[in-house]
Short mmCIF file of C-alpha atoms in Angstrom, two decimals:
data_model
loop_
_atom_site.label_atom_id
_atom_site.label_comp_id
_atom_site.label_asym_id
_atom_site.label_seq_id
_atom_site.Cartn_x
_atom_site.Cartn_y
_atom_site.Cartn_z
CA MET A 1 -32.71 -110.93 6.93
CA ASN A 2 -29.98 -112.94 5.24
CA ILE A 3 -27.58 -110.06 4.98
CA ARG A 4 -27.74 -109.53 8.69
CA HIS A 5 -27.36 -113.43 9.40
CA ALA A 6 -24.14 -113.43 7.28
CA LEU A 7 -22.92 -110.47 9.37
CA VAL A 8 -23.74 -112.34 12.57
CA ILE A 9 -21.72 -115.38 11.36
CA ILE A 10 -18.75 -113.10 10.37
CA THR A 11 -18.98 -111.24 13.67
CA SER A 12 -19.06 -114.60 15.67
CA LEU A 13 -16.05 -115.87 13.87
CA ALA A 14 -14.22 -112.56 14.56
CA LEU A 15 -14.93 -112.95 18.15
CA THR A 16 -13.85 -116.49 18.30
CA ALA A 17 -10.58 -115.49 16.58
CA ASN A 18 -10.12 -112.39 18.89
CA MET A 19 -10.01 -110.09 15.96
CA SER A 20 -10.40 -106.35 15.92
CA LEU A 21 -14.19 -106.68 15.36
CA ALA A 22 -14.54 -108.09 18.94
CA VAL A 23 -17.48 -106.57 20.85
CA TYR A 24 -16.45 -104.43 23.80
CA ALA A 25 -18.01 -105.00 27.23
CA ASP A 26 -20.47 -102.37 28.41
CA GLN A 27 -18.96 -99.79 30.84
CA PRO A 28 -20.37 -96.86 32.59
CA SER A 29 -20.20 -93.59 30.90
CA ASN A 30 -18.09 -92.11 33.53
CA ALA A 31 -15.11 -94.40 32.59
CA SER A 32 -11.71 -92.62 32.67
CA SER A 33 -11.73 -91.01 29.36
CA THR A 34 -13.07 -87.75 28.15
CA ASN A 35 -13.40 -88.95 24.51
CA ARG A 36 -16.66 -90.82 24.10
CA THR A 37 -16.76 -90.55 20.37
CA PHE A 38 -16.73 -93.81 18.29
CA GLN A 39 -15.93 -95.44 14.98
CA TYR A 40 -18.86 -96.71 13.12
CA VAL A 41 -18.65 -100.43 12.38
CA GLY A 42 -20.01 -100.03 8.93
CA PHE A 43 -23.20 -102.07 8.93
CA ARG A 44 -26.57 -101.73 10.42
CA SER A 45 -29.80 -103.70 11.30
CA ASP A 46 -32.92 -102.47 9.55
CA GLY A 47 -34.96 -105.52 9.73
CA PHE A 48 -38.43 -105.58 8.05
CA PRO A 49 -39.70 -102.21 8.90
CA VAL A 50 -41.06 -100.76 5.61
CA LEU A 51 -44.81 -101.31 5.27
CA SER A 52 -45.34 -103.34 2.13
CA SER A 53 -48.31 -102.29 -0.21
CA GLN A 54 -49.26 -106.04 -0.05
CA VAL A 55 -49.89 -105.97 3.73
CA ASP A 56 -52.89 -104.04 5.19
CA PRO A 57 -51.73 -103.13 8.75
CA PHE A 58 -55.33 -103.08 9.85
CA ALA A 59 -56.77 -106.10 8.18
CA ASN A 60 -57.50 -107.53 11.59
CA ASP A 61 -58.69 -104.25 13.13
CA ASN A 62 -61.31 -104.81 15.82
CA GLY A 63 -61.96 -101.04 15.87
CA ASN A 64 -63.02 -101.07 19.54
CA GLY A 65 -66.49 -102.53 18.35
CA ASN A 66 -66.91 -99.97 15.59
CA GLY A 67 -66.58 -102.29 12.72
CA ASN A 68 -68.82 -102.25 9.80
CA GLY A 69 -69.69 -105.86 10.11
CA ASN A 70 -68.94 -107.11 6.63
CA GLY A 71 -66.87 -110.00 7.93
CA ASN A 72 -65.44 -110.72 4.39
CA GLY A 73 -61.84 -110.83 5.45
CA ASN A 74 -60.91 -108.58 2.47
CA GLY A 75 -58.17 -106.74 4.41
CA ASN A 76 -59.23 -103.32 3.28
CA GLY A 77 -58.90 -101.78 6.71
CA ASN A 78 -62.54 -101.19 7.15
CA ASP A 79 -62.65 -102.60 10.65
CA ASN A 80 -64.48 -105.71 9.25
CA GLY A 81 -65.61 -108.89 11.01
CA ASN A 82 -68.23 -107.19 13.35
CA GLY A 83 -65.39 -105.63 15.34
CA ASN A 84 -64.32 -109.07 16.66
CA GLY A 85 -60.85 -108.79 15.46
CA ASN A 86 -60.76 -111.66 13.01
CA GLY A 87 -62.27 -110.40 9.81
CA ASN A 88 -61.48 -113.76 8.22
CA SER A 89 -64.30 -116.04 9.17
CA SER A 90 -65.60 -117.01 5.61
CA ASP A 91 -62.16 -117.21 4.35
CA ASN A 92 -61.00 -119.48 7.13
CA GLN A 93 -64.03 -121.78 6.77
CA SER A 94 -63.66 -122.15 3.06
CA PHE A 95 -60.01 -122.79 3.41
CA LEU A 96 -60.39 -125.37 6.16
CA SER A 97 -63.13 -127.12 4.22
CA ASN A 98 -60.95 -127.32 1.19
CA LEU A 99 -58.06 -128.60 3.32
CA LEU A 100 -60.01 -131.47 4.88
CA ASN A 101 -61.89 -132.51 1.73
CA GLY A 102 -60.86 -133.71 -1.78
CA GLY A 103 -58.34 -136.62 -1.05
CA LEU A 104 -54.73 -136.86 -0.26
CA SER A 105 -53.39 -134.82 -3.14
CA ASN A 106 -55.69 -131.91 -2.43
CA PHE A 107 -54.87 -132.22 1.25
CA LEU A 108 -51.02 -131.95 0.52
CA SER A 109 -51.64 -129.07 -1.93
CA ASN A 110 -53.65 -127.07 0.53
CA LEU A 111 -51.17 -128.05 3.38
CA GLY A 112 -48.51 -126.39 1.25
CA ASN A 113 -50.66 -123.35 0.83
CA LEU A 114 -51.13 -123.31 4.56
CA LEU A 115 -47.45 -123.36 5.26
CA SER A 116 -46.77 -120.75 2.62
CA GLY A 117 -49.07 -118.37 4.62
CA PHE A 118 -46.29 -117.93 7.20
CA SER A 119 -44.01 -115.00 6.53
CA SER A 120 -40.59 -116.35 6.35
CA ASN A 121 -39.03 -113.58 8.36
CA SER A 122 -41.55 -113.40 11.16
CA GLY A 123 -43.78 -116.39 11.60
CA THR A 124 -46.79 -114.24 11.27
CA PHE A 125 -49.70 -115.82 9.35
CA PHE A 126 -50.45 -112.97 6.98
CA ASN A 127 -52.25 -114.76 4.26
CA LYS A 128 -54.92 -116.79 6.03
CA GLY A 129 -55.47 -115.17 9.42
CA PHE A 130 -54.80 -118.58 10.96
CA SER A 131 -54.10 -118.87 14.66
CA LEU A 132 -52.23 -121.40 16.58
CA PRO A 133 -53.37 -122.44 20.17
CA VAL A 134 -52.22 -120.04 22.85
CA GLY A 135 -49.25 -121.46 24.70
CA SER A 136 -48.18 -123.66 21.79
CA PRO A 137 -44.69 -123.21 20.16
CA ALA A 138 -44.64 -120.44 17.72
CA PRO A 139 -42.95 -121.05 14.35
CA ASN A 140 -39.55 -119.53 13.51
CA PRO A 141 -38.33 -119.25 17.13
CA ILE A 142 -35.85 -116.76 18.38
CA TYR A 143 -32.80 -117.85 20.21
CA CYS A 144 -29.43 -116.73 21.71
CA HIS A 145 -26.55 -116.39 19.39
CA SER A 146 -22.75 -116.17 19.99
CA THR A 147 -21.95 -114.19 23.12
CA CYS A 148 -25.70 -113.53 23.77
CA THR A 149 -24.87 -109.88 24.62
CA THR A 150 -27.66 -107.73 25.81
CA LEU A 151 -27.56 -104.06 27.33
CA THR A 152 -27.82 -104.24 31.11
CA GLY A 153 -27.85 -101.78 33.96
CA THR A 154 -29.21 -98.19 33.54
CA ILE A 155 -29.55 -97.05 29.88
CA SER A 156 -29.71 -93.36 28.98
CA LEU A 157 -31.64 -92.80 25.65
CA ILE A 158 -30.22 -89.50 24.32
CA PRO A 159 -31.96 -87.88 21.25
CA VAL A 160 -29.77 -86.19 18.67
CA PHE A 161 -31.82 -83.77 16.61
CA VAL A 162 -30.21 -83.13 13.15
CA GLY A 163 -31.19 -80.80 10.47
CA GLY A 164 -33.70 -78.00 10.11
CA TRP A 165 -35.68 -78.49 13.21
CA SER A 166 -37.67 -75.68 14.87
CA GLY A 167 -37.30 -75.24 18.62
CA THR A 168 -41.06 -75.96 19.06
CA ASP A 169 -40.88 -79.27 17.13
CA VAL A 170 -37.92 -80.41 19.13
CA THR A 171 -39.83 -79.73 22.39
CA THR A 172 -42.91 -81.78 21.01
CA TRP A 173 -40.73 -84.72 19.91
CA ASN A 174 -38.88 -84.81 23.19
CA SER A 175 -42.20 -84.79 25.04
CA VAL A 176 -44.06 -87.38 23.06
CA LEU A 177 -41.12 -89.79 22.61
CA GLY A 178 -39.67 -89.21 25.97
CA ASN A 179 -43.16 -90.03 27.55
CA ILE A 180 -42.84 -93.56 26.31
CA VAL A 181 -39.74 -94.00 28.57
CA THR A 182 -40.69 -91.77 31.49
CA SER A 183 -44.21 -93.55 31.68
CA LEU A 184 -42.15 -96.53 33.19
CA GLY A 185 -42.19 -94.85 36.48
CA THR A 186 -41.42 -91.71 38.50
CA GLY A 187 -37.77 -92.17 39.13
CA SER A 188 -34.98 -90.77 36.87
CA ALA A 189 -34.56 -94.29 35.47
CA ASN A 190 -37.08 -97.18 35.76
CA SER A 191 -37.07 -100.87 34.95
CA VAL A 192 -38.53 -102.20 31.73
CA ALA A 193 -40.17 -104.92 33.68
CA LEU A 194 -43.19 -102.78 34.57
CA ALA A 195 -46.29 -104.73 33.94
CA GLY A 196 -48.51 -103.63 31.15
CA HIS A 197 -45.70 -101.45 29.46
CA VAL A 198 -44.39 -101.81 25.81
CA PHE A 199 -40.98 -102.45 27.15
CA ASN A 200 -41.99 -105.40 29.40
CA THR A 201 -41.78 -107.52 26.30
CA THR A 202 -37.99 -107.49 26.60
CA SER A 203 -37.89 -108.67 30.19
CA LEU A 204 -37.89 -112.46 29.36
CA TYR A 205 -34.68 -111.92 27.34
CA TYR A 206 -32.98 -110.97 30.57
CA THR A 207 -34.63 -113.25 33.26
CA SER A 208 -34.21 -116.39 31.14
CA GLN A 209 -30.47 -115.72 31.41
CA GLY A 210 -30.42 -114.94 34.99
CA LEU A 211 -30.10 -111.16 34.35
CA THR A 212 -31.88 -108.20 35.80
CA PRO A 213 -33.88 -106.37 33.16
CA PRO A 214 -32.27 -102.89 32.57
CA SER A 215 -33.65 -99.58 33.44
CA LEU A 216 -34.28 -96.80 30.91
CA GLN A 217 -34.17 -93.05 31.19
CA TRP A 218 -34.81 -90.30 28.56
CA VAL A 219 -32.25 -87.50 28.49
CA SER A 220 -34.20 -84.69 27.00
CA ASN A 221 -32.25 -81.94 25.14
CA THR A 222 -33.04 -79.15 22.79
CA THR A 223 -29.77 -78.93 20.90
CA ILE A 224 -30.06 -78.97 17.18
CA THR A 225 -26.99 -80.41 15.40
CA ASP A 226 -25.90 -79.38 11.85
CA PRO A 227 -29.17 -77.46 11.04
CA THR A 228 -28.36 -76.90 7.27
CA VAL A 229 -27.53 -80.62 6.50
CA THR A 230 -30.02 -82.28 3.93
CA SER A 231 -28.50 -85.63 3.04
CA VAL A 232 -26.97 -88.07 5.59
CA THR A 233 -25.44 -91.40 4.88
CA ASP A 234 -25.13 -94.11 7.41
CA ALA A 235 -21.58 -93.13 8.27
CA GLY A 236 -22.90 -89.56 8.35
CA VAL A 237 -25.41 -90.54 11.07
CA ALA A 238 -22.35 -91.60 13.16
CA SER A 239 -20.54 -88.35 12.40
CA GLU A 240 -23.51 -86.24 13.47
CA ILE A 241 -23.74 -88.09 16.65
CA ASN A 242 -20.04 -87.75 17.28
CA SER A 243 -20.49 -83.92 16.69
CA PHE A 244 -23.16 -83.84 19.28
CA ILE A 245 -20.99 -85.79 21.75
CA THR A 246 -18.08 -83.38 21.17
CA ALA A 247 -20.36 -80.37 21.79
CA ASN A 248 -22.19 -81.98 24.75
CA PRO A 249 -19.37 -83.78 26.78
CA THR A 250 -21.38 -83.98 29.95
CA VAL A 251 -24.81 -84.97 28.47
CA VAL A 252 -24.50 -88.66 29.75
CA PRO A 253 -25.68 -89.23 33.30
CA SER A 254 -22.95 -90.62 35.38
CA GLY A 255 -22.96 -94.38 35.69
CA THR A 256 -25.20 -95.03 32.76
CA THR A 257 -24.80 -96.57 29.27
CA PRO A 258 -25.67 -94.06 26.56
CA VAL A 259 -27.70 -95.07 23.45
CA TYR A 260 -27.83 -92.29 21.01
CA ILE A 261 -30.98 -91.66 18.94
CA TYR A 262 -30.42 -89.79 15.73
CA ILE A 263 -33.56 -87.98 14.67
CA GLY A 264 -33.48 -86.19 11.33
CA ALA A 265 -35.68 -83.34 10.51
CA LYS A 266 -38.14 -83.77 7.56
CA THR A 267 -35.79 -81.48 5.63
CA THR A 268 -33.23 -84.22 5.77
CA LEU A 269 -32.99 -87.67 4.15
CA LEU A 270 -31.24 -90.80 5.28
CA THR A 271 -29.93 -91.62 1.95
CA SER A 272 -29.18 -95.37 2.27
CA GLY A 273 -32.90 -96.20 2.05
CA PHE A 274 -35.36 -94.32 4.23
CA GLY A 275 -38.89 -95.17 3.13
CA THR A 276 -37.61 -97.72 0.67
CA THR A 277 -35.49 -100.17 2.64
CA TYR A 278 -36.24 -99.07 6.18
CA CYS A 279 -37.96 -96.55 8.41
CA GLY A 280 -35.41 -96.83 11.11
CA TRP A 281 -32.28 -98.81 11.91
CA HIS A 282 -29.81 -99.47 14.77
CA SER A 283 -26.11 -100.15 14.87
CA TYR A 284 -22.98 -99.45 17.08
CA GLY A 285 -19.59 -97.88 17.10
CA LEU A 286 -16.39 -98.89 18.69
CA GLY A 287 -15.13 -96.27 21.28
CA SER A 288 -11.94 -96.11 23.26
CA GLN A 289 -13.55 -97.58 26.35
CA SER A 290 -16.64 -99.33 25.17
CA SER A 291 -19.11 -99.99 22.33
CA VAL A 292 -21.58 -97.28 21.62
CA PRO A 293 -25.04 -98.36 20.39
CA PHE A 294 -27.17 -95.97 18.47
CA ILE A 295 -30.44 -95.65 16.58
CA ALA A 296 -31.39 -93.70 13.54
CA PHE A 297 -34.80 -92.59 11.91
CA GLN A 298 -36.27 -89.30 10.94
CA ASP A 299 -39.41 -87.08 10.48
CA PHE A 300 -40.83 -87.26 7.00
CA THR A 301 -43.03 -85.79 4.40
CA SER A 302 -46.14 -87.26 2.72
CA THR A 303 -43.80 -88.89 0.10
CA TYR A 304 -43.17 -91.63 2.64
CA TYR A 305 -46.63 -92.00 4.15
CA LYS A 306 -47.37 -95.20 2.18
CA THR A 307 -44.14 -97.00 3.60
CA CYS A 308 -43.54 -95.56 7.00
CA ALA A 309 -46.95 -94.42 8.32
CA ALA A 310 -49.49 -97.00 9.17
CA GLN A 311 -52.22 -94.27 9.29
CA THR A 312 -52.36 -90.67 8.26
CA THR A 313 -54.85 -89.57 11.10
CA THR A 314 -52.85 -90.30 14.20
CA PRO A 315 -53.59 -90.13 18.01
CA ASN A 316 -51.29 -87.31 18.80
CA GLY A 317 -52.02 -85.38 15.60
CA ASN A 318 -48.57 -85.60 14.00
CA VAL A 319 -48.03 -88.36 11.33
CA GLY A 320 -44.17 -88.43 11.35
CA LEU A 321 -43.96 -88.19 15.20
CA ASP A 322 -46.64 -90.87 15.83
CA SER A 323 -45.12 -93.16 13.22
CA MET A 324 -41.66 -92.68 14.51
CA ALA A 325 -42.83 -93.40 18.10
CA SER A 326 -43.46 -96.99 16.97
CA VAL A 327 -40.13 -97.24 15.16
CA LEU A 328 -38.47 -96.03 18.26
CA VAL A 329 -40.00 -98.74 20.37
CA HIS A 330 -38.96 -101.33 17.63
CA GLU A 331 -35.38 -100.21 17.55
CA ILE A 332 -34.99 -99.82 21.41
CA ASP A 333 -36.28 -103.41 21.79
CA GLU A 334 -33.66 -104.64 19.30
CA THR A 335 -30.85 -102.43 20.75
CA LEU A 336 -31.61 -103.92 24.28
CA THR A 337 -31.50 -107.59 23.12
CA ASP A 338 -29.14 -107.50 20.18
CA PRO A 339 -27.00 -104.34 20.40
CA TYR A 340 -23.88 -105.76 18.72
CA PHE A 341 -25.60 -108.35 16.52
CA THR A 342 -24.39 -111.16 18.80
CA GLY A 343 -27.65 -111.37 20.86
CA TRP A 344 -31.15 -112.65 20.12
CA LEU A 345 -32.15 -113.62 16.56
CA ASP A 346 -34.02 -116.21 14.66
CA ALA A 347 -32.61 -118.59 12.05
CA SER A 348 -33.02 -116.02 9.35
CA GLY A 349 -31.25 -113.34 11.23
CA TYR A 350 -34.33 -111.51 12.37
CA GLU A 351 -34.32 -109.66 15.71
CA SER A 352 -37.31 -109.64 18.14
CA ALA A 353 -39.11 -106.63 16.82
CA ASP A 354 -38.57 -107.59 13.17
CA LYS A 355 -40.55 -110.68 13.80
CA CYS A 356 -43.54 -108.46 14.68
CA ALA A 357 -43.16 -105.60 12.28
CA TRP A 358 -46.52 -103.97 11.60
CA VAL A 359 -48.40 -106.25 14.04
CA TRP A 360 -50.37 -104.26 16.55
CA GLY A 361 -51.99 -104.96 19.99
CA ALA A 362 -55.75 -104.91 20.26
CA LEU A 363 -56.89 -101.70 18.53
CA SER A 364 -59.05 -98.89 19.87
CA LYS A 365 -59.89 -95.46 18.32
CA VAL A 366 -59.79 -91.93 19.24
CA GLY A 367 -61.77 -90.25 16.43
CA THR A 368 -60.69 -92.09 13.42
CA ALA A 369 -57.13 -92.55 14.77
CA ARG A 370 -56.18 -96.01 15.88
CA TYR A 371 -54.11 -96.74 18.98
CA ASP A 372 -53.22 -99.94 20.81
CA ILE A 373 -51.71 -98.54 24.16
CA THR A 374 -52.03 -95.43 26.48
CA LEU A 375 -48.80 -94.58 28.20
CA GLY A 376 -49.27 -91.88 30.77
CA SER A 377 -51.67 -89.41 29.25
CA LEU A 378 -50.78 -90.13 25.55
CA LYS A 379 -51.96 -92.79 23.30
CA TYR A 380 -49.84 -94.54 20.71
CA LEU A 381 -49.93 -97.10 17.94
CA ILE A 382 -46.91 -99.38 18.71
CA GLN A 383 -45.67 -102.47 16.94
CA THR A 384 -45.43 -105.49 18.96
CA ASN A 385 -42.35 -107.49 20.11
CA TRP A 386 -41.49 -111.22 19.95
CA LEU A 387 -41.46 -112.86 23.40
CA GLU A 388 -38.23 -114.88 24.32
CA ASN A 389 -40.20 -117.92 25.24
CA ASN A 390 -41.48 -118.50 21.71
CA LEU A 391 -44.95 -119.30 22.81
CA VAL A 392 -48.10 -118.21 21.12
CA THR A 393 -49.81 -115.29 22.70
CA VAL A 394 -53.36 -113.83 22.63
CA GLY A 395 -53.89 -110.30 21.19
CA GLY A 396 -54.47 -108.08 18.33
CA SER A 397 -53.36 -108.89 14.85
CA GLY A 398 -50.49 -110.99 16.35
CA GLY A 399 -52.72 -113.94 17.21
CA GLY A 400 -50.97 -117.13 16.39
CA THR A 401 -47.49 -115.78 17.08
CA ALA A 402 -45.36 -114.96 19.93
CA CYS A 403 -45.81 -111.16 19.24
CA SER A 404 -47.06 -109.23 22.22
CA LEU A 405 -47.55 -105.59 23.11
CA VAL A 406 -47.07 -105.61 26.80
CA GLY A 407 -45.44 -108.91 27.71
#
């Protein structure tokens, strides 16, 4: 987004001038300081995560062959197009016919309409369902900015539950969200390079720069921070995480880089725009020894179903949890590849997962709930991620872009 792009420029200038905004190098959590709290930098990346009423997230649903076969491309989420995943055949045919007929003026006019079908932020062809050849360059490429900083080594993902949570709900959220990470392997920490996994899409951002893809681990905990809070600002998110850090000084496994994940209860509200501007965001703070990346999102009531829930019947039976599982992956992808807003962005300032917001892999169903990946024993509907090579991939509603679910 333009605001973020401006911040990237400002940050880059500050780095060049060795100003106080300079990014700290990642350091292990067992650095020689007992104070791991941080000062929030004052801005966030919230991308393009709110589901627009103009975009049907299942317009290209193949429904695992359960479509109703109307094939009219009307984008009403009815698993149309005989379950073949395009749902646009008649629309594409009439469009191409008009494009190729009617003389030069009509051609240029229709070509303009064709180009306007691309979303300026993502390169996804929302309007016409058009697909570029697999392996061809995708529009609006992503590239390395400034210092090209990414998170490397072993990353500990640490949930911070804030607000009126019940112990049972904390256990469930730890289990379902943690499974996304623990399904990478059987070790305490496992590489994101695992073939067929949602985090594999970040691997190229590392290997293209001669770096080893990081390993992730989920640090499950049942601590509830500030159980009576109801309204939380952006700065308040940082304050709540700092309170958690102070109360749990040994929570970070030795030799790992922490990424804290603020998870608000549905009795709380992220007041800077949850459900209107964003469904989640990431940022970082400046600590005495290192920069501290963190992520923020929350559980939510039906008030926010239209903007933060792609579906209200979900594979694990919990709308808020299943919806935030996708947001979590989105924000982790971006935190890995652009932790301090000096990493991987496109020309408009959009990060890798922003470019694939609300774009899924090939869809299947359990009952009426859609999912696009099974991790361990659980099914999830996870948004895709843009590949570093900027080449068009095959798959799901991301056809014609570099959006991919599993790399």
